[in-house]
Amino acid sequence: MINEAFIFDAIRSPRGKKKGGALNEVTPVDLVSKLMKTLARKHELDTSQVDDVVLGCVTPIGDQGANVAKTSAQFAGWDIDVPGMQINRFCASGLETVNMAAMKVRSGWEDLVVAGGVESMSRVPMGSDGGAMAFEPKVNSKTDFVTQGIGADLVATMEGFSRKDLDEYAAISQSRASTASKNGRFKSLIPIKDQNGLMILDKDEHIRPGITVDDLGALKPSFEIMGQMGFDAVALQKYSGVETINHVHTAGNASGIVDGAALVLVGTEEKGKELGLKPRARVVSAALVGMDPTIMLTGPGPATKKALKKAGMALSDIDLLEVNEAFAAVVLRFLKDMGKNDIDNVNVNGGSIAMGHPLGATGAMLLGTALDELETRDLSTGLITLCVGGGMGIATIIERV
Amino acid sequence: MGFDYQKDEQNIVTITMDMEGRSTNVINTEFHLLMSEALEKIQADKSVTGVVLTSGKKTFLAGGDLEMLYGFTDPQDVFNSSQLFKDKTRTMETLGVPVVAAINGAAIGGGFELTLACHHRIAIDSPKTKIGLPEVTLGLLPGGGGVARLPRVIGLEAAFPFLLEGKQVKPGAALKAGLIDNLASDRDDLMAKAKAWILANPESAQPWDQKGYKMPGGNPQHPKVAQMLAIAPAILKKKTQGNYPAPEAIMNAAVEGALVDIDTALRIETRYFIQLATGKVSKNMINAFWFQMNEITSGASRPKDIPPTDTQKLGVLGSGMMGHGIAYVSALSGIEVVMTDATQESADKGLAAIAKIMQKKVDKGRMAQEKMDTVLGQINATDDYSKLDGCDLIIEAVYEDRELKAKVTAVTESVMDPTGVFGSNTSTLPVTGLAERSSRPESFIGIHFFSPVDKMKLVEIIVGEKTSDDALAKAFDYVLKIHKIPIVVNDSRGFYTSRVFGTYPTEGMALLAEGHHPREIESAGMKAGMPVGPLALADEVSLGLMAHIRNQTRKDLEAEGKKIPESPFDPVIELMVEKEKRLGRAAGGGFYEYDEKHKHLWPGLREHFPPCENPIPQEEMIERMMFVQALDTVRCYEENVLTSIADANIGSIFGWGFAPFKGGTLQFINDYGVKAFADRSQELAAKYGDRFAPPQLLKDMAEKREYFN
């Protein structure tokens, strides 16, 4: 007897810009707490019934250190009976927590779990938590460390994606996001206000409405210099069939650095009935894969295939896809891997290129975005997938109920 | 007038703030217009090499308009108003030319905050030029950029005492602390130094607007600072019991502001400012410490048509603790004092006690030796009553015994200035009764000091049946002269302060008699905002004295054919005083046992007052302790013992430390909600007895939706 895992709600904060962004003044714990208070209020939730809070955070130090999940639950005034845990699967963290929540529920040992994530990149810069992969030379060397942008440029080079291909994709993301933002398609976006009820941010402010391919074409490649210094050499020594790496990724066709948080409420059907929670979707399957850390960003294809296999489904069964736009090449490579040549049902409301990628939260945000749009279009099935720095991939399939 | 704008031969602009029709410059709409104009003029003139900002008033700048702020209820309005000032200061500090604050007079609150937005601060070295940020004392925070900027100038840890405690300092200390950069001897020196600095520093920008800026001492993530921060909230909580939102908000704003850029820091400061300004505590504290305090010191309770009086020669009868305290504070304010006692030896002892107080100050460098000598020289300690001749004010501070008081009154009245006023420092004996033994009852008045006299600011003036307006005016003016706070009440048993304050320890005793844990009772008292727990207070005041007063009252009422109503604390007093002979701290022990350094609750309490089965929650204990004080104050007001709401509130805070964050005993009721308070009193009365019954006045006010103001 499997206890199906149902998603009762998925909410998120808007994403704040890094420089001069509106969420820079909001501490991470405060940001999560605001969402927690909203979630509890919205569902008249008896928080003592929450078995665990699992939040993703990729740079869990300083303001977001010391188990930001448990701290936020306490600060939000949730019942003292609520435990919490912070996890780190890099960019996949936000989705990983949903998968973990589903597993906890399906195991029969927990009935109600809050998943999600938070990342305040303007306050706690990416990489400021150190780590051996980059900063311990013997580890760096053995694992052929390169920065993610190099991996992205390598993918683009090997697949023959031109700068124009990437910028065109980026412009579409921006356009879709801009339209969706204006038309209120992000139903689960919770405006962030201060302690006095004054508005701090009520929309994703990283979006550049009206930006053109030409505008994007004017930007300089971000990873050329560090590539030439040595990272390209490391990559080319491994991918010996490649002559040179084309540095085609820029700030405009890669994900934005932003602040944001998201929560997803997952539980059993019974628990839902007991607490008056109406399920919006069911978690159908989840999958993880690993791959070469140097190219690192090709995980979405394999992870998606694995998840589909677990679910006994085909790609054609999926109505909407959210493929994290860590870099434009990631999405284009995914399409190729899956034998798809259109983006009609992929990232239909834009993605991280336009709105930003708050590392620990993005996975949960993409799930909420997919769910909102499935409901709006009255469609059934969604698949969310992300690449992961360092060489992993994750995918989750959800189905409306 | 307005802002005077002068440019000199070196193209230095001097802005002299001199707002029309007021004695001080203040931050209001007019100020913003004047400041905008001046800044625009400077921005349009590319030849300007620097700016000196000074004032044409005695003080530099008074700060924000409290009346305007007090009236705000919409957070957006407070936001707009705050940001307006901040935008101007940001413009000023990013002009690209050096801006020097030439501080000619007191720069407190907003006034000092304006100078923090200048690149250099010089002050005239005068004791009148006070510098500081006292907003916390009104339940607010330095919302003119002080929270964002002061840590950026001197570091977080160094800034905390000024931000969290509202510490004010003289220029020398301000320089030492880094609040200002230089001192000047007079206005000319001030202006010369300001201009010299401008010429020597042509390209000025604030440190925080420059590349590579690091906060002095480190920002919150610096290990040393982080260590301090981890314990700082606890240190605060120990002091505030969580009752004062302002210091907490200041700490939050300062730390959060230290992690972001200056503009974001200023905005964070504004948000916390709004939180405080629209909250109850600041309203309570501004009401008490600003509006009502001003009302009192400007003579609202003083008879209107009596011309100002000036006490020249004071006679203090009795050189005991109260007597010599009164003599001391009076001599300190320049009044000639004759202090008498039964024997020369006793009188000398009193004088020695005064000398001891001052010697301590001299040793600590807080008082000059010359001052001490002068003060001592003004006091004539003697057993010779004839030395009281010519005294235009007498304060009798002998033992609380009618006959003794009557005796010294008669002797004194025969030698003092016949047009003078006779005051009694009685704390409980009705003044009208004492006045009956005076030859001039119209000149007889109660002037009730609090112990210790040199520290307690309140003086309760008690008007007897026959006391004249002249006598009242004399007493009132005297209290202001000695820099204390006068409240005026009409005669009755216990007057206002002794009567009402007593309800607090007695309620604690009632709780004890009901079987509540004595520690929970004391903890409730502290959480309520009182300076000490009710049982500790009873020990300080002396259970013996409380028993004595109770017996006296019983006797007096019986003499009038009345019976004293029974009280739940009677068995407690009886047990402690009659049976166990535990009379209080001075007598070696009471509810507490005392040793060299500590006190702890007497273990016998749980034995004699066995634990009850269903203890009430702390909130209810707190309610009971505060409601009894508020209700008895209402009764005083209803009975016309009190005729002023300001006197009631200020009297409670300064007389016995009633929770300042509630704004006083009557403001407590406003804060609770008059109707809600009346309803709750009814409930408490049903449960615990008549002392909680809402007086008719309160019930009427609840119905008419009136407040105590």
Short mmCIF file of N, CA and C in Angstrom, two decimals, chain B residues 38-152:
data_model
loop_
_atom_site.label_atom_id
_atom_site.label_comp_id
_atom_site.label_asym_id
_atom_site.label_seq_id
_atom_site.Cartn_x
_atom_site.Cartn_y
_atom_site.Cartn_z
N ALA B 38 18.35 75.66 -0.29
CA ALA B 38 19.78 75.86 -0.07
C ALA B 38 20.59 74.84 -0.87
N LEU B 39 20.19 73.57 -0.81
CA LEU B 39 20.92 72.54 -1.53
C LEU B 39 20.88 72.77 -3.04
N GLU B 40 19.73 73.15 -3.54
CA GLU B 40 19.61 73.41 -4.98
C GLU B 40 20.52 74.55 -5.40
N LYS B 41 20.58 75.56 -4.56
CA LYS B 41 21.44 76.72 -4.87
C LYS B 41 22.89 76.27 -4.97
N ILE B 42 23.31 75.44 -4.02
CA ILE B 42 24.69 74.96 -4.02
C ILE B 42 24.96 74.10 -5.24
N GLN B 43 24.01 73.19 -5.54
CA GLN B 43 24.20 72.29 -6.68
C GLN B 43 24.31 73.07 -7.99
N ALA B 44 23.60 74.18 -8.07
CA ALA B 44 23.61 74.97 -9.31
C ALA B 44 24.85 75.83 -9.45
N ASP B 45 25.57 76.01 -8.36
CA ASP B 45 26.74 76.91 -8.36
C ASP B 45 28.02 76.09 -8.35
N LYS B 46 28.62 75.92 -9.51
CA LYS B 46 29.81 75.06 -9.64
C LYS B 46 31.04 75.63 -8.95
N SER B 47 30.98 76.90 -8.55
CA SER B 47 32.18 77.50 -7.95
C SER B 47 32.30 77.20 -6.46
N VAL B 48 31.23 76.66 -5.87
CA VAL B 48 31.25 76.42 -4.42
C VAL B 48 32.34 75.41 -4.06
N THR B 49 33.13 75.76 -3.06
CA THR B 49 34.23 74.88 -2.66
C THR B 49 33.92 74.09 -1.39
N GLY B 50 32.90 74.54 -0.67
CA GLY B 50 32.56 73.83 0.56
C GLY B 50 31.38 74.49 1.25
N VAL B 51 30.84 73.80 2.25
CA VAL B 51 29.65 74.31 2.95
C VAL B 51 29.87 74.22 4.45
N VAL B 52 29.55 75.32 5.15
CA VAL B 52 29.52 75.27 6.61
C VAL B 52 28.05 75.36 7.01
N LEU B 53 27.60 74.39 7.82
CA LEU B 53 26.22 74.37 8.25
C LEU B 53 26.18 74.72 9.73
N THR B 54 25.48 75.81 10.07
CA THR B 54 25.42 76.20 11.47
C THR B 54 24.03 76.76 11.78
N SER B 55 23.87 77.29 13.00
CA SER B 55 22.55 77.75 13.43
C SER B 55 22.62 79.14 14.02
N GLY B 56 21.57 79.90 13.81
CA GLY B 56 21.48 81.23 14.38
C GLY B 56 20.74 81.24 15.70
N LYS B 57 20.31 80.06 16.15
CA LYS B 57 19.59 79.96 17.43
C LYS B 57 20.59 79.57 18.52
N LYS B 58 20.11 79.50 19.74
CA LYS B 58 20.98 79.08 20.86
C LYS B 58 21.40 77.63 20.69
N THR B 59 20.47 76.84 20.14
CA THR B 59 20.80 75.42 19.91
C THR B 59 20.96 75.20 18.41
N PHE B 60 21.54 74.09 18.04
CA PHE B 60 21.80 73.81 16.63
C PHE B 60 20.50 73.49 15.90
N LEU B 61 19.87 72.41 16.34
CA LEU B 61 18.62 71.99 15.70
C LEU B 61 17.91 71.08 16.69
N ALA B 62 16.62 71.34 16.91
CA ALA B 62 15.92 70.59 17.95
C ALA B 62 15.55 69.18 17.54
N GLY B 63 15.40 68.90 16.26
CA GLY B 63 15.00 67.54 15.89
C GLY B 63 13.65 67.54 15.22
N GLY B 64 13.05 66.36 15.16
CA GLY B 64 11.77 66.22 14.47
C GLY B 64 10.62 66.85 15.23
N ASP B 65 9.55 67.09 14.50
CA ASP B 65 8.36 67.68 15.10
C ASP B 65 7.56 66.56 15.76
N LEU B 66 7.65 66.49 17.10
CA LEU B 66 6.99 65.40 17.83
C LEU B 66 5.48 65.44 17.73
N GLU B 67 4.92 66.64 17.68
CA GLU B 67 3.47 66.75 17.60
C GLU B 67 2.98 66.10 16.32
N MET B 68 3.70 66.41 15.23
CA MET B 68 3.33 65.86 13.93
C MET B 68 3.47 64.34 13.97
N LEU B 69 4.58 63.87 14.51
CA LEU B 69 4.82 62.43 14.55
C LEU B 69 3.77 61.72 15.39
N TYR B 70 3.43 62.31 16.53
CA TYR B 70 2.47 61.71 17.45
C TYR B 70 1.12 61.53 16.79
N GLY B 71 0.84 62.43 15.82
CA GLY B 71 -0.46 62.35 15.16
C GLY B 71 -0.53 61.33 14.05
N PHE B 72 0.65 60.84 13.57
CA PHE B 72 0.65 59.89 12.46
C PHE B 72 0.04 58.56 12.86
N THR B 73 -0.80 58.00 11.98
CA THR B 73 -1.28 56.64 12.21
C THR B 73 -1.00 55.78 10.98
N ASP B 74 -0.87 56.39 9.81
CA ASP B 74 -0.67 55.64 8.58
C ASP B 74 0.82 55.41 8.34
N PRO B 75 1.25 54.13 8.29
CA PRO B 75 2.68 53.85 8.07
C PRO B 75 3.24 54.54 6.83
N GLN B 76 2.45 54.65 5.79
CA GLN B 76 2.95 55.27 4.57
C GLN B 76 3.30 56.75 4.80
N ASP B 77 2.53 57.43 5.63
CA ASP B 77 2.81 58.83 5.93
C ASP B 77 4.14 58.98 6.66
N VAL B 78 4.37 58.09 7.61
CA VAL B 78 5.63 58.15 8.36
C VAL B 78 6.78 57.85 7.41
N PHE B 79 6.57 56.88 6.53
CA PHE B 79 7.60 56.51 5.55
C PHE B 79 7.97 57.71 4.69
N ASN B 80 6.94 58.35 4.13
CA ASN B 80 7.21 59.48 3.24
C ASN B 80 7.94 60.60 3.97
N SER B 81 7.49 60.89 5.17
CA SER B 81 8.10 61.96 5.95
C SER B 81 9.55 61.64 6.29
N SER B 82 9.82 60.42 6.69
CA SER B 82 11.20 60.02 7.02
C SER B 82 12.10 60.08 5.81
N GLN B 83 11.64 59.52 4.72
CA GLN B 83 12.48 59.45 3.52
C GLN B 83 12.77 60.84 2.97
N LEU B 84 11.86 61.77 3.20
CA LEU B 84 12.07 63.15 2.75
C LEU B 84 13.35 63.71 3.38
N PHE B 85 13.47 63.54 4.68
CA PHE B 85 14.64 64.04 5.39
C PHE B 85 15.88 63.28 4.93
N LYS B 86 15.74 61.99 4.75
CA LYS B 86 16.89 61.18 4.38
C LYS B 86 17.38 61.51 2.97
N ASP B 87 16.46 61.76 2.07
CA ASP B 87 16.88 62.14 0.71
C ASP B 87 17.72 63.40 0.77
N LYS B 88 17.31 64.36 1.58
CA LYS B 88 18.04 65.62 1.68
C LYS B 88 19.43 65.40 2.26
N THR B 89 19.51 64.57 3.31
CA THR B 89 20.82 64.35 3.91
C THR B 89 21.73 63.59 2.96
N ARG B 90 21.18 62.69 2.18
CA ARG B 90 22.00 61.98 1.19
C ARG B 90 22.50 62.96 0.13
N THR B 91 21.64 63.84 -0.27
CA THR B 91 22.07 64.86 -1.25
C THR B 91 23.20 65.68 -0.66
N MET B 92 23.03 66.08 0.58
CA MET B 92 24.02 66.92 1.22
C MET B 92 25.37 66.22 1.32
N GLU B 93 25.35 64.94 1.70
CA GLU B 93 26.64 64.29 1.90
C GLU B 93 27.28 63.80 0.59
N THR B 94 26.53 63.89 -0.50
CA THR B 94 27.11 63.50 -1.79
C THR B 94 27.27 64.69 -2.74
N LEU B 95 27.27 65.89 -2.16
CA LEU B 95 27.41 67.10 -2.99
C LEU B 95 28.72 67.11 -3.77
N GLY B 96 29.73 66.43 -3.21
CA GLY B 96 31.02 66.45 -3.90
C GLY B 96 31.94 67.52 -3.36
N VAL B 97 31.41 68.36 -2.48
CA VAL B 97 32.28 69.34 -1.79
C VAL B 97 32.16 69.06 -0.29
N PRO B 98 33.19 69.44 0.47
CA PRO B 98 33.14 69.18 1.90
C PRO B 98 32.04 69.97 2.60
N VAL B 99 31.34 69.30 3.51
CA VAL B 99 30.29 69.94 4.31
C VAL B 99 30.67 69.79 5.78
N VAL B 100 30.77 70.91 6.49
CA VAL B 100 31.16 70.88 7.89
C VAL B 100 30.00 71.34 8.77
N ALA B 101 29.74 70.58 9.82
CA ALA B 101 28.72 70.99 10.78
C ALA B 101 29.39 71.83 11.85
N ALA B 102 29.01 73.09 11.95
CA ALA B 102 29.55 73.99 12.96
C ALA B 102 28.51 74.05 14.08
N ILE B 103 28.73 73.21 15.10
CA ILE B 103 27.73 73.01 16.14
C ILE B 103 27.89 74.06 17.22
N ASN B 104 27.02 75.07 17.16
CA ASN B 104 27.12 76.20 18.07
C ASN B 104 26.36 75.99 19.37
N GLY B 105 25.47 75.03 19.40
CA GLY B 105 24.65 74.78 20.58
C GLY B 105 24.18 73.35 20.56
N ALA B 106 23.34 73.00 21.52
CA ALA B 106 22.90 71.61 21.69
C ALA B 106 22.43 70.98 20.39
N ALA B 107 22.96 69.79 20.11
CA ALA B 107 22.56 69.02 18.92
C ALA B 107 22.10 67.66 19.41
N ILE B 108 20.80 67.56 19.64
CA ILE B 108 20.23 66.35 20.22
C ILE B 108 19.25 65.73 19.23
N GLY B 109 19.24 64.42 19.15
CA GLY B 109 18.29 63.75 18.27
C GLY B 109 18.51 64.15 16.82
N GLY B 110 17.44 64.55 16.16
CA GLY B 110 17.53 64.93 14.76
C GLY B 110 18.60 65.96 14.49
N GLY B 111 18.85 66.82 15.45
CA GLY B 111 19.89 67.83 15.31
C GLY B 111 21.25 67.19 15.14
N PHE B 112 21.56 66.22 15.98
CA PHE B 112 22.85 65.54 15.84
C PHE B 112 22.86 64.69 14.58
N GLU B 113 21.72 64.11 14.25
CA GLU B 113 21.66 63.27 13.06
C GLU B 113 21.96 64.06 11.79
N LEU B 114 21.54 65.30 11.77
CA LEU B 114 21.86 66.15 10.62
C LEU B 114 23.38 66.31 10.50
N THR B 115 24.05 66.45 11.64
CA THR B 115 25.50 66.62 11.59
C THR B 115 26.21 65.34 11.15
N LEU B 116 25.60 64.20 11.40
CA LEU B 116 26.22 62.94 10.96
C LEU B 116 26.25 62.83 9.45
N ALA B 117 25.39 63.59 8.79
CA ALA B 117 25.39 63.61 7.33
C ALA B 117 26.35 64.67 6.79
N CYS B 118 27.13 65.27 7.68
CA CYS B 118 28.18 66.20 7.25
C CYS B 118 29.50 65.44 7.31
N HIS B 119 30.51 65.96 6.64
CA HIS B 119 31.78 65.23 6.56
C HIS B 119 32.67 65.47 7.77
N HIS B 120 32.35 66.53 8.52
CA HIS B 120 33.22 66.90 9.63
C HIS B 120 32.36 67.63 10.65
N ARG B 121 32.62 67.36 11.95
CA ARG B 121 31.78 67.98 12.98
C ARG B 121 32.66 68.68 14.00
N ILE B 122 32.36 69.99 14.20
CA ILE B 122 33.08 70.74 15.23
C ILE B 122 32.04 71.34 16.16
N ALA B 123 32.31 71.30 17.48
CA ALA B 123 31.35 71.88 18.43
C ALA B 123 32.02 72.85 19.38
N ILE B 124 31.28 73.87 19.77
CA ILE B 124 31.78 74.81 20.76
C ILE B 124 31.82 74.09 22.11
N ASP B 125 32.97 74.15 22.75
CA ASP B 125 33.16 73.40 23.98
C ASP B 125 32.48 74.09 25.16
N SER B 126 31.18 73.93 25.26
CA SER B 126 30.42 74.51 26.36
C SER B 126 29.55 73.42 26.96
N PRO B 127 29.36 73.43 28.31
CA PRO B 127 28.52 72.39 28.91
C PRO B 127 27.08 72.40 28.40
N LYS B 128 26.68 73.52 27.77
CA LYS B 128 25.31 73.59 27.26
C LYS B 128 25.17 72.85 25.93
N THR B 129 26.31 72.64 25.27
CA THR B 129 26.26 72.00 23.95
C THR B 129 26.18 70.49 24.11
N LYS B 130 25.02 70.02 24.50
CA LYS B 130 24.83 68.60 24.70
C LYS B 130 24.68 67.90 23.34
N ILE B 131 25.26 66.71 23.25
CA ILE B 131 25.20 65.94 22.02
C ILE B 131 24.70 64.54 22.33
N GLY B 132 23.74 64.07 21.57
CA GLY B 132 23.25 62.71 21.83
C GLY B 132 22.03 62.36 21.01
N LEU B 133 21.55 61.15 21.20
CA LEU B 133 20.38 60.63 20.48
C LEU B 133 19.39 60.05 21.49
N PRO B 134 18.54 60.89 22.07
CA PRO B 134 17.67 60.44 23.16
C PRO B 134 16.36 59.78 22.72
N GLU B 135 16.19 59.57 21.42
CA GLU B 135 14.89 59.09 20.95
C GLU B 135 14.41 57.81 21.66
N VAL B 136 15.34 56.95 22.05
CA VAL B 136 14.94 55.69 22.69
C VAL B 136 14.15 55.95 23.97
N THR B 137 14.43 57.09 24.61
CA THR B 137 13.74 57.36 25.87
C THR B 137 12.27 57.73 25.65
N LEU B 138 11.92 57.96 24.41
CA LEU B 138 10.51 58.22 24.10
C LEU B 138 9.88 57.03 23.39
N GLY B 139 10.61 55.91 23.39
CA GLY B 139 10.08 54.74 22.71
C GLY B 139 10.25 54.78 21.21
N LEU B 140 11.10 55.70 20.74
CA LEU B 140 11.36 55.80 19.30
C LEU B 140 12.80 55.39 19.01
N LEU B 141 13.26 55.64 17.79
CA LEU B 141 14.67 55.45 17.49
C LEU B 141 15.16 56.66 16.71
N PRO B 142 16.49 56.85 16.63
CA PRO B 142 17.02 57.98 15.86
C PRO B 142 16.70 57.77 14.39
N GLY B 143 15.55 58.29 13.95
CA GLY B 143 15.06 58.01 12.61
C GLY B 143 15.48 59.02 11.57
N GLY B 144 16.47 59.83 11.88
CA GLY B 144 16.96 60.80 10.90
C GLY B 144 18.28 60.35 10.31
N GLY B 145 18.53 59.03 10.37
CA GLY B 145 19.77 58.49 9.84
C GLY B 145 20.78 58.12 10.92
N GLY B 146 20.44 58.36 12.18
CA GLY B 146 21.38 58.08 13.25
C GLY B 146 21.73 56.61 13.41
N VAL B 147 20.74 55.75 13.24
CA VAL B 147 20.99 54.32 13.40
C VAL B 147 21.85 53.78 12.27
N ALA B 148 21.65 54.33 11.08
CA ALA B 148 22.44 53.88 9.92
C ALA B 148 23.84 54.47 9.95
N ARG B 149 23.95 55.74 10.37
CA ARG B 149 25.25 56.41 10.24
C ARG B 149 26.18 56.28 11.45
N LEU B 150 25.65 56.37 12.67
CA LEU B 150 26.57 56.38 13.81
C LEU B 150 27.48 55.14 13.86
N PRO B 151 26.94 53.93 13.64
CA PRO B 151 27.84 52.77 13.60
C PRO B 151 28.87 52.87 12.48
N ARG B 152 28.50 53.53 11.39
CA ARG B 152 29.44 53.68 10.29
C ARG B 152 30.55 54.66 10.62
#
